PDB file of C-alpha atoms in Angstrom:
ATOM      1  CA  MET X   5      12.722  -9.981  11.440  1.00 88.00           C
ATOM      2  CA  ASN X   6      10.044  -8.829   9.024  1.00 92.00           C
ATOM      3  CA  TYR X   7       8.847 -10.899   6.082  1.00 95.00           C
ATOM      4  CA  ILE X   8       7.805  -8.538   3.324  1.00 97.00           C
ATOM      5  CA  GLU X   9       7.243  -9.832  -0.181  1.00 96.00           C
ATOM      6  CA  ILE X  10       6.713  -7.650  -3.237  1.00 97.00           C
ATOM      7  CA  PHE X  11       5.052  -9.377  -6.190  1.00 97.00           C
ATOM      8  CA  ASN X  12       5.110  -7.580  -9.529  1.00 97.00           C
ATOM      9  CA  GLU X  13       2.207  -8.992 -11.537  1.00 97.00           C
ATOM     10  CA  TYR X  14       1.845  -5.896 -13.696  1.00 97.00           C
ATOM     11  CA  LYS X  15       2.027  -6.566 -17.442  1.00 93.00           C
ATOM     12  CA  GLY X  16       4.330  -3.598 -18.189  1.00 90.00           C
ATOM     13  CA  ASP X  17       7.424  -1.999 -16.761  1.00 91.00           C
ATOM     14  CA  VAL X  18       7.299  -0.932 -13.112  1.00 94.00           C
ATOM     15  CA  THR X  19       9.874   1.763 -12.520  1.00 86.00           C
ATOM     16  CA  ASP X  20      11.643   2.188  -9.184  1.00 89.00           C
ATOM     17  CA  LEU X  21      10.672  -1.251  -7.866  1.00 95.00           C
ATOM     18  CA  LYS X  22      13.889  -1.554  -5.816  1.00 95.00           C
ATOM     19  CA  THR X  23      13.317   1.884  -4.276  1.00 95.00           C
ATOM     20  CA  PHE X  24       9.730   0.905  -3.502  1.00 97.00           C
ATOM     21  CA  GLU X  25      10.782  -2.301  -1.754  1.00 97.00           C
ATOM     22  CA  SER X  26      13.415  -0.428   0.228  1.00 97.00           C
ATOM     23  CA  PHE X  27      10.883   2.250   1.212  1.00 98.00           C
ATOM     24  CA  ILE X  28       8.296  -0.294   2.389  1.00 98.00           C
ATOM     25  CA  LYS X  29      10.912  -2.028   4.561  1.00 97.00           C
ATOM     26  CA  PHE X  30      12.074   1.373   5.869  1.00 98.00           C
ATOM     27  CA  SER X  31       8.459   2.280   6.729  1.00 98.00           C
ATOM     28  CA  ALA X  32       7.896  -0.990   8.571  1.00 97.00           C
ATOM     29  CA  ASP X  33      11.055  -0.375  10.602  1.00 96.00           C
ATOM     30  CA  LYS X  34      10.142   3.265  11.365  1.00 97.00           C
ATOM     31  CA  LEU X  35       6.681   2.134  12.472  1.00 97.00           C
ATOM     32  CA  GLY X  36       8.375  -0.206  14.954  1.00 96.00           C
ATOM     33  CA  LEU X  37       7.100  -3.382  13.329  1.00 96.00           C
ATOM     34  CA  LYS X  38       8.843  -6.567  14.406  1.00 93.00           C
ATOM     35  CA  ASN X  39       8.102 -10.107  13.258  1.00 93.00           C
ATOM     36  CA  VAL X  40       5.438  -9.077  10.775  1.00 94.00           C
ATOM     37  CA  MET X  41       4.542 -10.620   7.460  1.00 95.00           C
ATOM     38  CA  PHE X  42       2.703  -8.962   4.595  1.00 97.00           C
ATOM     39  CA  ASN X  43       2.633  -8.918   0.809  1.00 98.00           C
ATOM     40  CA  VAL X  44       2.410  -6.139  -1.731  1.00 98.00           C
ATOM     41  CA  ILE X  45       1.029  -7.191  -5.099  1.00 98.00           C
ATOM     42  CA  ILE X  46       1.337  -4.790  -8.029  1.00 98.00           C
ATOM     43  CA  ILE X  47      -1.379  -5.364 -10.623  1.00 98.00           C
ATOM     44  CA  ASP X  48      -3.329  -3.521 -13.325  1.00 98.00           C
ATOM     45  CA  ASP X  49      -6.680  -1.706 -13.372  1.00 98.00           C
ATOM     46  CA  GLU X  50      -8.517  -4.702 -14.834  1.00 98.00           C
ATOM     47  CA  ARG X  51      -7.487  -7.009 -11.992  1.00 98.00           C
ATOM     48  CA  ILE X  52      -8.039  -4.487  -9.198  1.00 98.00           C
ATOM     49  CA  HIS X  53     -11.459  -3.695 -10.704  1.00 98.00           C
ATOM     50  CA  LYS X  54     -12.418  -7.373 -10.383  1.00 98.00           C
ATOM     51  CA  ILE X  55     -11.156  -7.499  -6.787  1.00 97.00           C
ATOM     52  CA  ASN X  56     -12.965  -4.268  -5.906  1.00 96.00           C
ATOM     53  CA  LYS X  57     -16.216  -5.568  -7.380  1.00 97.00           C
ATOM     54  CA  GLU X  58     -15.959  -9.012  -5.788  1.00 96.00           C
ATOM     55  CA  TYR X  59     -14.901  -7.995  -2.277  1.00 94.00           C
ATOM     56  CA  ARG X  60     -16.246  -4.454  -1.887  1.00 94.00           C
ATOM     57  CA  ASN X  61     -19.153  -4.539  -4.368  1.00 96.00           C
ATOM     58  CA  ILE X  62     -17.743  -1.409  -6.044  1.00 96.00           C
ATOM     59  CA  ASP X  63     -17.795  -1.717  -9.832  1.00 97.00           C
ATOM     60  CA  ARG X  64     -14.701   0.297 -10.774  1.00 97.00           C
ATOM     61  CA  PRO X  65     -10.946   0.132 -10.435  1.00 97.00           C
ATOM     62  CA  THR X  66      -9.267   1.741  -7.438  1.00 97.00           C
ATOM     63  CA  ASP X  67      -5.664   2.569  -6.611  1.00 98.00           C
ATOM     64  CA  VAL X  68      -5.089   0.382  -3.545  1.00 98.00           C
ATOM     65  CA  ILE X  69      -7.005  -2.357  -1.725  1.00 97.00           C
ATOM     66  CA  THR X  70      -5.904  -4.035   1.480  1.00 97.00           C
ATOM     67  CA  PHE X  71      -6.915  -7.300   3.067  1.00 95.00           C
ATOM     68  CA  ALA X  72      -6.057  -7.094   6.752  1.00 91.00           C
ATOM     69  CA  LEU X  73      -5.758 -10.631   8.073  1.00 85.00           C
ATOM     70  CA  GLU X  74      -5.627  -9.443  11.669  1.00 73.00           C
ATOM     71  CA  ASP X  75      -9.307  -8.559  11.253  1.00 61.00           C
ATOM     72  CA  ASP X  76      -9.912 -12.330  11.009  1.00 59.00           C
ATOM     73  CA  LYS X  77      -9.760 -13.529  14.596  1.00 58.00           C
ATOM     74  CA  GLN X  78      -9.511 -17.167  13.439  1.00 61.00           C
ATOM     75  CA  ILE X  79      -5.934 -16.634  12.285  1.00 61.00           C
ATOM     76  CA  ASP X  80      -3.546 -17.023  15.201  1.00 63.00           C
ATOM     77  CA  THR X  81       0.188 -16.969  14.548  1.00 66.00           C
ATOM     78  CA  PRO X  82       1.969 -16.078  17.801  1.00 71.00           C
ATOM     79  CA  GLU X  83       5.528 -16.132  16.415  1.00 82.00           C
ATOM     80  CA  VAL X  84       4.789 -13.869  13.409  1.00 87.00           C
ATOM     81  CA  ARG X  85       2.174 -11.147  13.075  1.00 88.00           C
ATOM     82  CA  VAL X  86       0.507 -11.790   9.698  1.00 90.00           C
ATOM     83  CA  LEU X  87      -0.817  -8.417   8.543  1.00 94.00           C
ATOM     84  CA  GLY X  88      -2.255  -9.318   5.143  1.00 95.00           C
ATOM     85  CA  ASP X  89      -2.027  -8.166   1.535  1.00 97.00           C
ATOM     86  CA  ILE X  90      -1.814  -4.823  -0.227  1.00 98.00           C
ATOM     87  CA  TYR X  91      -2.905  -4.676  -3.884  1.00 98.00           C
ATOM     88  CA  ILE X  92      -1.791  -1.650  -5.889  1.00 98.00           C
ATOM     89  CA  SER X  93      -2.899  -0.787  -9.420  1.00 98.00           C
ATOM     90  CA  TYR X  94       0.142   0.403 -11.359  1.00 98.00           C
ATOM     91  CA  ASP X  95      -2.196   1.836 -13.999  1.00 98.00           C
ATOM     92  CA  LYS X  96      -3.476   4.162 -11.252  1.00 98.00           C
ATOM     93  CA  VAL X  97       0.115   4.941 -10.227  1.00 98.00           C
ATOM     94  CA  ILE X  98       0.819   6.140 -13.775  1.00 97.00           C
ATOM     95  CA  ASN X  99      -2.385   8.181 -14.087  1.00 97.00           C
ATOM     96  CA  GLN X 100      -2.337   9.673 -10.590  1.00 97.00           C
ATOM     97  CA  SER X 101       1.323  10.665 -10.803  1.00 96.00           C
ATOM     98  CA  LYS X 102       0.445  12.722 -13.888  1.00 95.00           C
ATOM     99  CA  GLU X 103      -2.717  14.090 -12.266  1.00 96.00           C
ATOM    100  CA  TYR X 104      -0.920  15.166  -9.076  1.00 93.00           C
ATOM    101  CA  GLY X 105       2.238  16.330 -10.827  1.00 93.00           C
ATOM    102  CA  HIS X 106       4.794  14.049  -9.204  1.00 93.00           C
ATOM    103  CA  SER X 107       6.796  10.950 -10.081  1.00 94.00           C
ATOM    104  CA  LYS X 108       5.544   7.385 -10.383  1.00 96.00           C
ATOM    105  CA  LYS X 109       8.045   6.505  -7.646  1.00 96.00           C
ATOM    106  CA  ARG X 110       6.386   8.925  -5.231  1.00 96.00           C
ATOM    107  CA  GLU X 111       2.875   7.713  -6.105  1.00 97.00           C
ATOM    108  CA  LEU X 112       3.824   4.035  -5.765  1.00 97.00           C
ATOM    109  CA  CYS X 113       5.498   4.660  -2.404  1.00 98.00           C
ATOM    110  CA  PHE X 114       2.532   6.747  -1.219  1.00 97.00           C
ATOM    111  CA  LEU X 115       0.061   3.985  -2.090  1.00 98.00           C
ATOM    112  CA  GLY X 116       2.310   1.353  -0.499  1.00 98.00           C
ATOM    113  CA  VAL X 117       2.568   3.136   2.832  1.00 98.00           C
ATOM    114  CA  HIS X 118      -1.134   4.017   2.646  1.00 98.00           C
ATOM    115  CA  GLY X 119      -1.924   0.314   2.315  1.00 98.00           C
ATOM    116  CA  LEU X 120       0.493  -0.631   5.096  1.00 98.00           C
ATOM    117  CA  LEU X 121      -1.174   1.821   7.465  1.00 97.00           C
ATOM    118  CA  HIS X 122      -4.573   0.346   6.573  1.00 96.00           C
ATOM    119  CA  LEU X 123      -3.229  -3.113   7.472  1.00 96.00           C
ATOM    120  CA  LEU X 124      -2.230  -1.654  10.850  1.00 95.00           C
ATOM    121  CA  GLY X 125      -5.741  -0.344  11.484  1.00 93.00           C
ATOM    122  CA  TYR X 126      -5.355   3.288  10.408  1.00 94.00           C
ATOM    123  CA  ASP X 127      -8.223   4.782   8.452  1.00 91.00           C
ATOM    124  CA  HIS X 128      -9.421   8.071   7.011  1.00 90.00           C
ATOM    125  CA  MET X 129     -13.180   7.808   7.387  1.00 88.00           C
ATOM    126  CA  ASN X 130     -13.362  11.008   9.431  1.00 91.00           C
ATOM    127  CA  GLU X 131     -11.312  14.202   9.453  1.00 93.00           C
ATOM    128  CA  LYS X 132      -9.472  13.458  12.716  1.00 94.00           C
ATOM    129  CA  ASP X 133      -8.340  10.004  11.560  1.00 91.00           C
ATOM    130  CA  GLU X 134      -7.429  11.349   8.117  1.00 92.00           C
ATOM    131  CA  ILE X 135      -5.153  13.998   9.646  1.00 95.00           C
ATOM    132  CA  VAL X 136      -3.325  11.328  11.663  1.00 95.00           C
ATOM    133  CA  MET X 137      -2.996   8.825   8.805  1.00 96.00           C
ATOM    134  CA  PHE X 138      -2.011  11.305   6.105  1.00 95.00           C
ATOM    135  CA  GLY X 139       0.419  13.039   8.456  1.00 96.00           C
ATOM    136  CA  LEU X 140       2.164   9.737   9.147  1.00 97.00           C
ATOM    137  CA  GLN X 141       2.319   8.933   5.416  1.00 96.00           C
ATOM    138  CA  LYS X 142       3.875  12.318   4.670  1.00 95.00           C
ATOM    139  CA  GLU X 143       6.374  11.950   7.523  1.00 96.00           C
ATOM    140  CA  LEU X 144       7.549   8.522   6.333  1.00 98.00           C
ATOM    141  CA  LEU X 145       7.869   9.670   2.717  1.00 97.00           C
ATOM    142  CA  GLU X 146       9.870  12.735   3.745  1.00 96.00           C
ATOM    143  CA  LYS X 147      12.137  10.817   6.154  1.00 97.00           C
ATOM    144  CA  TYR X 148      13.005   8.461   3.315  1.00 97.00           C
ATOM    145  CA  GLY X 149      13.673  11.428   1.043  1.00 96.00           C
ATOM    146  CA  ILE X 150      10.649  11.198  -1.230  1.00 94.00           C
ATOM    147  CA  LYS X 151       9.305  14.706  -1.601  1.00 83.00           C
ATOM    148  CA  LYS X 152       6.085  15.754  -3.299  1.00 75.00           C
ATOM    149  CA  GLU X 153       7.932  16.623  -6.503  1.00 65.00           C
ATOM    150  CA  SER X 154      10.097  13.474  -6.619  1.00 53.00           C
TER     151      SER X 154
END
């Protein structure tokens, strides 16, 4: 059993939250995750800016930040794999959906699966890793039925 919590701390309306939660659970299942725990926290640009500055020393908002608890070897939970937290700026979801010409639902789901893959150790620091990570994101979105234009 997976323990996935979605916390909506955004000040405005978050559309497609039920679809997002369903997609994240679908993605965890398709990735073969069993007995994992992680949180997704939806926030605004102001809050993610503060987090980005405090933890990454980058003085600007970003779209998604992850805190992978498995990177901390002091945390040992044999019965449940505690992956960590994914923070998503819904302000960025709104702006990037317009910029890329697709729905807020698609952008939110993209950022959610992007964050989940980061928690699992995927990265996109070089071209080879980016091809793998972005290919997996696209595959999961398409299998769930979320196309580029949706």
